[in-house]
Tab-separated table of C-alpha atoms in Angstrom:
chain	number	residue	atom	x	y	z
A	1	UNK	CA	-22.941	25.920	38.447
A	2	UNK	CA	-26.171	26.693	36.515
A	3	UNK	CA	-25.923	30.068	34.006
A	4	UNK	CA	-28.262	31.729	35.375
A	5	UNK	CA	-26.984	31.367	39.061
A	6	UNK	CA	-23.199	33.063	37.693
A	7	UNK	CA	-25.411	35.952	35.755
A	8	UNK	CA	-27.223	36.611	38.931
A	9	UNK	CA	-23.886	36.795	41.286
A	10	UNK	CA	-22.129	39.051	38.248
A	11	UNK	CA	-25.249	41.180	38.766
A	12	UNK	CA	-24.761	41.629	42.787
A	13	UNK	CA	-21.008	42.014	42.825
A	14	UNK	CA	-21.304	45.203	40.053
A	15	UNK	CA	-23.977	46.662	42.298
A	16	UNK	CA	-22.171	45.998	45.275
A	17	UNK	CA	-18.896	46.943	44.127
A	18	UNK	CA	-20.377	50.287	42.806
A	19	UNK	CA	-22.097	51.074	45.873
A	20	UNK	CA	-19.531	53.054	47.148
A	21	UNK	CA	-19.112	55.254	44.365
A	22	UNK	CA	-22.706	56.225	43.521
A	23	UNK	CA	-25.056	58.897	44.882
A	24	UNK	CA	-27.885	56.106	45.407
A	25	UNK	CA	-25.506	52.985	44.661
A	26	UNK	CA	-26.094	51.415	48.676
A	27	UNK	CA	-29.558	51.061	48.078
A	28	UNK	CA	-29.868	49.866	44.219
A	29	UNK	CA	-27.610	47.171	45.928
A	30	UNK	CA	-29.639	45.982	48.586
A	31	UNK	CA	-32.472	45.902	45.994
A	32	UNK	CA	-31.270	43.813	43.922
A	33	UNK	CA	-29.841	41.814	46.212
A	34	UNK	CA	-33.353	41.178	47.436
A	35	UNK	CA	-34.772	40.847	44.092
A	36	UNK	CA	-32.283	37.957	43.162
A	37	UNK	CA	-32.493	35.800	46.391
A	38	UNK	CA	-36.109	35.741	46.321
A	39	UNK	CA	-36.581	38.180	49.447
A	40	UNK	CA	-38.775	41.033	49.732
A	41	UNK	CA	-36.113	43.116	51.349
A	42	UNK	CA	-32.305	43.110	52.005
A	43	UNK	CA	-31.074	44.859	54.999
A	44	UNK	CA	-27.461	46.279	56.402
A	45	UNK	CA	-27.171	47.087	59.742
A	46	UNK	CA	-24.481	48.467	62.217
A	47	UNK	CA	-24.717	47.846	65.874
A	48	UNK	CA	-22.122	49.689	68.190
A	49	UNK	CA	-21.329	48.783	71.854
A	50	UNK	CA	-24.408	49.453	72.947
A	51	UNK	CA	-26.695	50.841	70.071
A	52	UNK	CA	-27.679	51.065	66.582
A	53	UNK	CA	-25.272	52.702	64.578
A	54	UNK	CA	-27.616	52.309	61.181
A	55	UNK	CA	-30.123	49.964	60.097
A	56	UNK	CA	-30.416	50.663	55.889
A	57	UNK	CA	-33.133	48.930	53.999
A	58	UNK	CA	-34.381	50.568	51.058
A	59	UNK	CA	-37.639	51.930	50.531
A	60	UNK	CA	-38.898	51.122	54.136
A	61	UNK	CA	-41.135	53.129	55.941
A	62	UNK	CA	-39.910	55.904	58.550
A	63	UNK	CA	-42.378	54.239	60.948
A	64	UNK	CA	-40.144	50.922	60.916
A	65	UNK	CA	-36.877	52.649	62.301
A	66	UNK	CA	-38.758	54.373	64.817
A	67	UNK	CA	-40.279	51.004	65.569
A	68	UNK	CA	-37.047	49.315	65.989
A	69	UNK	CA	-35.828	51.855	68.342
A	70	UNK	CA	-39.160	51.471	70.160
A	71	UNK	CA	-38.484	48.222	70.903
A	72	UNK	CA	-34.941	48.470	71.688
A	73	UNK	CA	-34.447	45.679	68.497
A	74	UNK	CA	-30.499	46.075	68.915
A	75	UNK	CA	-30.717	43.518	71.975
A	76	UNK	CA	-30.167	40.285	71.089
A	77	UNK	CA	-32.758	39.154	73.948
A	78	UNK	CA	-35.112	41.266	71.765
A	79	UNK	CA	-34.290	39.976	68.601
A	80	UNK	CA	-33.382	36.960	67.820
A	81	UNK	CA	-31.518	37.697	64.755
A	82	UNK	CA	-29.312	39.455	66.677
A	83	UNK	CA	-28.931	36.937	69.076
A	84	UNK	CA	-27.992	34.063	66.385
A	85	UNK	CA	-24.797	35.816	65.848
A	86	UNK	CA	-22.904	33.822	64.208
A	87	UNK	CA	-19.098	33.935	62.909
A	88	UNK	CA	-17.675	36.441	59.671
A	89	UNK	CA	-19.143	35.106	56.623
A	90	UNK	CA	-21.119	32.347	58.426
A	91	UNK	CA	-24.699	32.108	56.681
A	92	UNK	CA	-27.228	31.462	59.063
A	93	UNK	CA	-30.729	31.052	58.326
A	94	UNK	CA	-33.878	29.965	59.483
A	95	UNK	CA	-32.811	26.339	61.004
A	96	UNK	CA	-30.920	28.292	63.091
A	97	UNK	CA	-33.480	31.138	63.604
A	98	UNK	CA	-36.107	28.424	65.224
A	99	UNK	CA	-33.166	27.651	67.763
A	100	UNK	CA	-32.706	30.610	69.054
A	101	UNK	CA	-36.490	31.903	69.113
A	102	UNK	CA	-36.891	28.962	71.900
A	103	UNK	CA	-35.107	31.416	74.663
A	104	UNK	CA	-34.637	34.688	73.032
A	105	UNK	CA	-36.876	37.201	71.332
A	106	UNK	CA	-39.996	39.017	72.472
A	107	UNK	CA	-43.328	39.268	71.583
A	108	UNK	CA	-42.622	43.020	70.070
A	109	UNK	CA	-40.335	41.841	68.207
A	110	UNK	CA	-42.388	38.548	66.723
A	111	UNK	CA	-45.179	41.547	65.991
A	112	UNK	CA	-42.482	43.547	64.531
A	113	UNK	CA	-41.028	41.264	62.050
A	114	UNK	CA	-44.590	40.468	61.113
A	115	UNK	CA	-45.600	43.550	60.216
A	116	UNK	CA	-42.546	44.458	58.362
A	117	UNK	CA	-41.989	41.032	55.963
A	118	UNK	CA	-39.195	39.540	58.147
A	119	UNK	CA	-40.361	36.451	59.063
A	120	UNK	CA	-37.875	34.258	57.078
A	121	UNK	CA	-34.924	34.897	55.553
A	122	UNK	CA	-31.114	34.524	56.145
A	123	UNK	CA	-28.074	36.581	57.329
A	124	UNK	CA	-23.966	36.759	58.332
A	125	UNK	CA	-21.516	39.050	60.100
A	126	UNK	CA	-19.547	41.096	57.416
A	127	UNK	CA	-17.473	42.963	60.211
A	128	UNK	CA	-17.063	42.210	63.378
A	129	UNK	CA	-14.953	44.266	66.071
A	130	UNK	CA	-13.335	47.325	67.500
A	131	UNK	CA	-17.047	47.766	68.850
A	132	UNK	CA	-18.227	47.258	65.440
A	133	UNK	CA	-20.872	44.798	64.209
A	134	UNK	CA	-21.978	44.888	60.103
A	135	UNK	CA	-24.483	42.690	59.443
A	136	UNK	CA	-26.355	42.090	56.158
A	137	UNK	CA	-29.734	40.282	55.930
A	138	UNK	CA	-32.200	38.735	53.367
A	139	UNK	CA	-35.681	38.937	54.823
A	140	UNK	CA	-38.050	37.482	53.753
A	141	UNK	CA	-41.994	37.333	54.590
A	142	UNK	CA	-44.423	34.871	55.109
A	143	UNK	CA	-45.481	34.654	51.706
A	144	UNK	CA	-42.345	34.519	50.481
A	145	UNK	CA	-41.693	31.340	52.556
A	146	UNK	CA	-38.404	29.819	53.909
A	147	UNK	CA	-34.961	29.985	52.321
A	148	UNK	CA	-33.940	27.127	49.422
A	149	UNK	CA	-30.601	26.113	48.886
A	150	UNK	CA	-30.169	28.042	45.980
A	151	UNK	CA	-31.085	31.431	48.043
A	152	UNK	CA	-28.501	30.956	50.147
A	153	UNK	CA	-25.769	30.208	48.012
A	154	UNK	CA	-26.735	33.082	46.165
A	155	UNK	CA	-26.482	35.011	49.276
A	156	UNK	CA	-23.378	33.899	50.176
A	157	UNK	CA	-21.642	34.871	47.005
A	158	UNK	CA	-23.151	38.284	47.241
A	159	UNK	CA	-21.865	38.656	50.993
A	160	UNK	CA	-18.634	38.305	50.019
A	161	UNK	CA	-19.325	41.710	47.201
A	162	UNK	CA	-20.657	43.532	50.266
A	163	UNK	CA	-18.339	42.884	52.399
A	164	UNK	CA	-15.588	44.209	49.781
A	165	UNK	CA	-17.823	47.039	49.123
A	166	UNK	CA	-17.653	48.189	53.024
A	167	UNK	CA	-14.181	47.811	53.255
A	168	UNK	CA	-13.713	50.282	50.246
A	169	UNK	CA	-16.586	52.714	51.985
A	170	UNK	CA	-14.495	52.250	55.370
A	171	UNK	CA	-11.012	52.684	52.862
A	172	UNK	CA	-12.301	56.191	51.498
A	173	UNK	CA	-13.465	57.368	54.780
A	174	UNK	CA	-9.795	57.134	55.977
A	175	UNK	CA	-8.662	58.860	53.224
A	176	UNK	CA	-11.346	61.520	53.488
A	177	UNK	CA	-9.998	61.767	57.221
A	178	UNK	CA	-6.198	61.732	55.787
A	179	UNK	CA	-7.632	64.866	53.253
A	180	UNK	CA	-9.126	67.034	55.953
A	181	UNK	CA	-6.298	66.622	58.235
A	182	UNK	CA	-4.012	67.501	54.997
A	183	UNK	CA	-6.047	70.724	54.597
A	184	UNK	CA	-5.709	71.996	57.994
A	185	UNK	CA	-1.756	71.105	57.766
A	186	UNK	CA	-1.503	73.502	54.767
A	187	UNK	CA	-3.340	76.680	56.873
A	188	UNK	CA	-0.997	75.673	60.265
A	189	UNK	CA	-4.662	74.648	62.172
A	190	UNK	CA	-4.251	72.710	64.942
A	191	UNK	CA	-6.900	70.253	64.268
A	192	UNK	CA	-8.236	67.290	66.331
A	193	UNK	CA	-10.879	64.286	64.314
A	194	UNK	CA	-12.567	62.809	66.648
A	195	UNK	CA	-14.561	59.060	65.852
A	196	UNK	CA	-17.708	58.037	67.231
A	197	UNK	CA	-15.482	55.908	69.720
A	198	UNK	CA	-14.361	59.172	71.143
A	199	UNK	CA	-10.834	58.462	69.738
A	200	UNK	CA	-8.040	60.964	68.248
A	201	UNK	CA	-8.709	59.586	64.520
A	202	UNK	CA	-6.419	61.893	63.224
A	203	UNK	CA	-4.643	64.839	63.867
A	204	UNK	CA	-2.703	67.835	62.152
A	205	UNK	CA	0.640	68.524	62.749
A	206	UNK	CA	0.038	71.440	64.360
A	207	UNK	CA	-1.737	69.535	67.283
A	208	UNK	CA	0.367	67.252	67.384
A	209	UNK	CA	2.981	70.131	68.258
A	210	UNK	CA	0.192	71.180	70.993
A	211	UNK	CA	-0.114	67.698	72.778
A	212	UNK	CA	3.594	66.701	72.361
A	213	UNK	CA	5.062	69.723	73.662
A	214	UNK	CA	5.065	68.685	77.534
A	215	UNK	CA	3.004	66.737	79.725
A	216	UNK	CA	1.543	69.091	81.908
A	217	UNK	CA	0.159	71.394	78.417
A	218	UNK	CA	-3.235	72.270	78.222
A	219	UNK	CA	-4.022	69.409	76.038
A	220	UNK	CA	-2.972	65.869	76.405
A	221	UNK	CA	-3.579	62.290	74.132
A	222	UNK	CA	-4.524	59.987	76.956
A	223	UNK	CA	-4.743	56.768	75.607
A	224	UNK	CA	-5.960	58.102	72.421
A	225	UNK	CA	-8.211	59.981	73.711
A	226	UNK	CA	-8.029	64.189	74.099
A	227	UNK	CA	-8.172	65.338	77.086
A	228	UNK	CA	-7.180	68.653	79.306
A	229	UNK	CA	-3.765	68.735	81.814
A	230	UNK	CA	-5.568	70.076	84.815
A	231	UNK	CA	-7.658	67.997	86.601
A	232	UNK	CA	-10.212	70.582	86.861
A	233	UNK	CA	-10.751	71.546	82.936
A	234	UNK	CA	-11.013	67.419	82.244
A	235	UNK	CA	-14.439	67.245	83.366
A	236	UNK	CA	-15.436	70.172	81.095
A	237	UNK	CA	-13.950	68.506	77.960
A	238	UNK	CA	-14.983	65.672	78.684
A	239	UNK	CA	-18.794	66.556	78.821
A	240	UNK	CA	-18.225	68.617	75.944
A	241	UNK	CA	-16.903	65.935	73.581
A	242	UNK	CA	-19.918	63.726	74.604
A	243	UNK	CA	-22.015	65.983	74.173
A	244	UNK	CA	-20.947	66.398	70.826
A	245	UNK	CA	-20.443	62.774	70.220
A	246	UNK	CA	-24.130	61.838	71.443
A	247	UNK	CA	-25.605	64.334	68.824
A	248	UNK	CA	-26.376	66.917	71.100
A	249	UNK	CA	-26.835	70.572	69.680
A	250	UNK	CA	-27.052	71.576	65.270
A	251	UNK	CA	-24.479	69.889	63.250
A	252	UNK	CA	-21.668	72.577	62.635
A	253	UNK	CA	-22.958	74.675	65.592
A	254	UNK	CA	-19.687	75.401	67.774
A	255	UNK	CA	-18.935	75.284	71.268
A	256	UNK	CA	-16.263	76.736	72.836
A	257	UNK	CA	-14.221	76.462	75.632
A	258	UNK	CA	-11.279	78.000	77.079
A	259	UNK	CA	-8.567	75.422	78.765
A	260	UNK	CA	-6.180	76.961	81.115
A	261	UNK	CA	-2.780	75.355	81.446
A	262	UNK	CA	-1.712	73.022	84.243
A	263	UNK	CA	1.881	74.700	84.632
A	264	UNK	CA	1.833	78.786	85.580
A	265	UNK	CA	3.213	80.594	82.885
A	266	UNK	CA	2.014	78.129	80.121
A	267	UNK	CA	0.028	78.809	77.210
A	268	UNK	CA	-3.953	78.151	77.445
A	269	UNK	CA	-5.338	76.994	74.583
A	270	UNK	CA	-9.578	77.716	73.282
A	271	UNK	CA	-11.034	74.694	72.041
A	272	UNK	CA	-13.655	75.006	69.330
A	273	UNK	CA	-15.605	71.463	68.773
A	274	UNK	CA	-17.658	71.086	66.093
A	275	UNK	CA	-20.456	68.436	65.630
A	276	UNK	CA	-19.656	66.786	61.836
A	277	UNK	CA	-22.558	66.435	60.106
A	278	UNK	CA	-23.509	62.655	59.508
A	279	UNK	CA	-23.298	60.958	56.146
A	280	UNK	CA	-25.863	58.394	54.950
A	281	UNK	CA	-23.572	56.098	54.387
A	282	UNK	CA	-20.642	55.971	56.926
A	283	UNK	CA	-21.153	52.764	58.383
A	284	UNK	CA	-19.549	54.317	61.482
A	285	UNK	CA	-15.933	54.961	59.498
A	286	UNK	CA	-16.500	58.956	59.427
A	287	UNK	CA	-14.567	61.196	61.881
A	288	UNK	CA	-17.784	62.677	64.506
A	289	UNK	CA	-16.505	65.687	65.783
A	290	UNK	CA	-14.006	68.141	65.126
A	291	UNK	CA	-11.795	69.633	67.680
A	292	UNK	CA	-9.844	72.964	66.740
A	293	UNK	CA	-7.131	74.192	69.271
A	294	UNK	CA	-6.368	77.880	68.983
A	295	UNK	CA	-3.291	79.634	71.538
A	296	UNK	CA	-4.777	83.029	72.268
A	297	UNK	CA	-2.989	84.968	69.210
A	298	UNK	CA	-4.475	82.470	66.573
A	299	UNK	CA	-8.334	83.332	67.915
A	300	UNK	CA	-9.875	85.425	65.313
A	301	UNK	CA	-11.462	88.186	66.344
A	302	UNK	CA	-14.916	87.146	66.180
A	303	UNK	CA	-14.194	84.597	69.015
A	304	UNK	CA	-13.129	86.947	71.079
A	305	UNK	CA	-16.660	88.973	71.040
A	306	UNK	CA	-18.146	87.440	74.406
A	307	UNK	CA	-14.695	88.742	76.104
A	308	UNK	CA	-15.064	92.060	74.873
A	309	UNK	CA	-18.722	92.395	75.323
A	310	UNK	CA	-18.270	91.424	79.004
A	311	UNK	CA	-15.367	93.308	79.998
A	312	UNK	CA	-16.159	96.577	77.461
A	313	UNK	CA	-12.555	96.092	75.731
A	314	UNK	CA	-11.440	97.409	72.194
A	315	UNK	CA	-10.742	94.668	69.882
A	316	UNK	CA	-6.764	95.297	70.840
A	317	UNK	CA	-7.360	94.675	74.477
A	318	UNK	CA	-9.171	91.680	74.249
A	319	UNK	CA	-6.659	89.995	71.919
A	320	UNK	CA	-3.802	91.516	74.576
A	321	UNK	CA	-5.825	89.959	77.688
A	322	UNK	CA	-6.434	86.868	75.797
A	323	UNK	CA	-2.245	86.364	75.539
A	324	UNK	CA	-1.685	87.386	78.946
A	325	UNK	CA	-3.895	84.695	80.072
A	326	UNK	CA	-2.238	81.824	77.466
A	327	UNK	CA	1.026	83.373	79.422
A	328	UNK	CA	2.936	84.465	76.724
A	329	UNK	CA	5.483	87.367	78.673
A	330	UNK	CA	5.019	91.372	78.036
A	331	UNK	CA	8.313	91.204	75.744
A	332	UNK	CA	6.501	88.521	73.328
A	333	UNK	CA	3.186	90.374	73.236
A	334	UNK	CA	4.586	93.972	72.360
A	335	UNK	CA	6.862	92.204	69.482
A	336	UNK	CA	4.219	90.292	68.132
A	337	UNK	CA	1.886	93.315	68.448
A	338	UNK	CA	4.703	95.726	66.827
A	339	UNK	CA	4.095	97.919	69.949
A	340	UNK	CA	6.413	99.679	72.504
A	341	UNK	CA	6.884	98.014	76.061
A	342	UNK	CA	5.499	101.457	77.701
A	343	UNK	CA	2.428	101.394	74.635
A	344	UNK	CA	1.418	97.949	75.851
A	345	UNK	CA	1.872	98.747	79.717
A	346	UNK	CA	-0.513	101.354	79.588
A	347	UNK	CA	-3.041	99.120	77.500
A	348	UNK	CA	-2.859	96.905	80.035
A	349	UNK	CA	-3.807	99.066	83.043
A	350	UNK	CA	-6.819	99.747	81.032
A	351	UNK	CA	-8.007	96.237	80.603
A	352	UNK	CA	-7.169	95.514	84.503
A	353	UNK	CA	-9.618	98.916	85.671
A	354	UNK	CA	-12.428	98.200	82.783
A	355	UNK	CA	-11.973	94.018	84.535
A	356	UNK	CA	-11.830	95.534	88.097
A	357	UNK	CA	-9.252	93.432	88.794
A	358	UNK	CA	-5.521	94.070	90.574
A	359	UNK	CA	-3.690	91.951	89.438
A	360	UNK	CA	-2.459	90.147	85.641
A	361	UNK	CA	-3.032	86.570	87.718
A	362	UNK	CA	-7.151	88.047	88.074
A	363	UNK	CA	-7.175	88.799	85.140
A	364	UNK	CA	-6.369	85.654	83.746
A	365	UNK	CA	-8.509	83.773	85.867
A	366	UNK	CA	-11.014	86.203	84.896
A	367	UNK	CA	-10.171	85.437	81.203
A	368	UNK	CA	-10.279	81.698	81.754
A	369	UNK	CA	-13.797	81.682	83.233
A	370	UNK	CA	-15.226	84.170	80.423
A	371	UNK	CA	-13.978	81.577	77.795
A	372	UNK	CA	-15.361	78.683	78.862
């Protein structure tokens, strides 16, 4: 093995290898990965179940990711690239490339590639599974000219960096997920991570308490996934969680909804989801949405300002109707408050004529509805 050829590999595993850790390290990688196997751009690219997750190439024009989604270029009867596959670690390059553009790939994406200096080149799975698909690419234009030997070796030895690289990206994303749910065990927040698969990721041990206290709670783990105890309430979690999950809405901005129990008597619970802003560099790893669970006498009192807006209640009543509808008994309500059983009686006759409702079974249906 020539000199130069081990100088050049050193060079791409201390880029890749430091990719993780640096502000910009991702794409000083790819560009020197392109540099040293002759290629006038590298590429890394996630593809989900049915989507791209990212496509990063460094210095490329905003009009080429547009493009790509344009043309739907995730499809491997799109692009052909994508349709090579090929096995973990496999190099494939452009012997195999002239296969597969006899029945796959359109005329879009010939233009495309074109346009954009990806006419030659090589390329191999780095991860593959759990709906997951890494891919990292040497393109190469027509001036540039078809792969030699020597590029792909070179290539090769530098997949292997990036594929270490990844893992350690993926590796700190867990432990960024282990952190957060840490934090929110130290403040007694029941806290729900949700990944882009729409999968419990993590939770704090306070949720955990929530969704293993009974089977017919408020909140359930179904198969890994979060979802309500009445059948009714699903639906609405459900939507909201996708929503959430497809992007919908300002990262951070909240929605809130109020899930009533399955079981009379049993505690509600006001779910809080939170859309997590995206990092450049997730790969797909990083938690999506956050899900905080509050019973009725953890809601601060700002979350309870639509309920007393509506209904005209002091600040007291609303956190007193709020309990009565997560079905925690008189007794428990005036002892938490620090209140007398006649004191809270009256309070609540006041928040059951300002509801115009009869009855504490109204009112917490009333409750229920306001939350949502």
């Amino acid at each position: 093995m020539d000199s130069l050829f081990v100088r050049e590999a050193g060079e791409i595993e201390n880029a890749f290898l430091a990719a993780p850790f640096e502000d910009d390290g991702w794409n000083a990688a790819l560009r020197l990965f392109a540099r040293r196997t002759g290629s006038s751009r590298a590429q890394l690219l996630g593809l989900g179940d049915d989507a791209t997750l990212f496509n990063f190439m460094p210095d490329i024009d905003p009009a080429y990711q547009r493009e790509f989604m344009e043309i739907e270029g995730w499809r491997p009867e799109v692009n052909w690239r994508v349709a090579a596959g090929g096995r973990p670690m496999e190099v494939l390059s452009e012997a195999h490339y002239d296969i597969v553009r006899q029945h796959s790939g359109t005329d879009d994406y010939e233009e495309h590639v074109r346009k954009w200096d990806g006419v030659h080149g090589c390329q191999t799975v780095l991860v593959e599974g759990e709906g997951l698909m890494v891919g990292l690419a040497a393109l190469r234009s027509e001036r540039d000219g078809r792969t030699a030997g020597r590029d792909r070796k070179l290539f090769a030895a530098g997949a292997t960096y990036a594929l270490a690289a990844v893992r350690m990206q993926q590796a700190m994303a867990q432990r960024g997920t282990a952190m957060t749910v840490g934090a929110f065990d130290a403040i007694g927040v029941a806290a729900f991570l949700i990944d882009r698969h729409g999968t419990v990721a993590a939770l704090s041990a306070a949720a955990e308490a929530i969704v293993g206290e009974r089977a017919d709670g408020a909140l359930c783990l179904r198969r890994g996934r979060l979802g309500a105890g009445r059948r009714d309430a699903d639906p609405v979690l459900q939507t909201a969680l996708a929503r959430a999950l497809n992007g919908a809405g300002a990262e951070g901005a909240m929605q809130q909804y109020w899930i009533a129990s399955p079981r009379n008597g049993a505690p509600g619970i006001l779910c809080e989801l939170f859309r997590l802003p995206r990092r450049q560099w997730d790969f797909g790893f990083d938690p999506r949405v956050l899900v905080v669970a509050r019973r009725a006498a953890d809601i601060p009192a700002m979350r309870t300002a639509p309920l007393r807006d509506a209904l005209g209640l002091t600040a007291a009543e609303a956190e007193i109707a709020l309990r009565l509808a997560n079905g925690e008994a008189r007794e428990e309500i005036a002892a938490g408050r620090g209140t007398s059983a006649l004191t809270l009686g009256t309070q609540i006759k006041s928040i059951l004529r300002k509801s115009d409702v009869g009855r504490e079974a109204e009112l917490t249906a009333l409750v229920n509805r306001l939350m949502r």
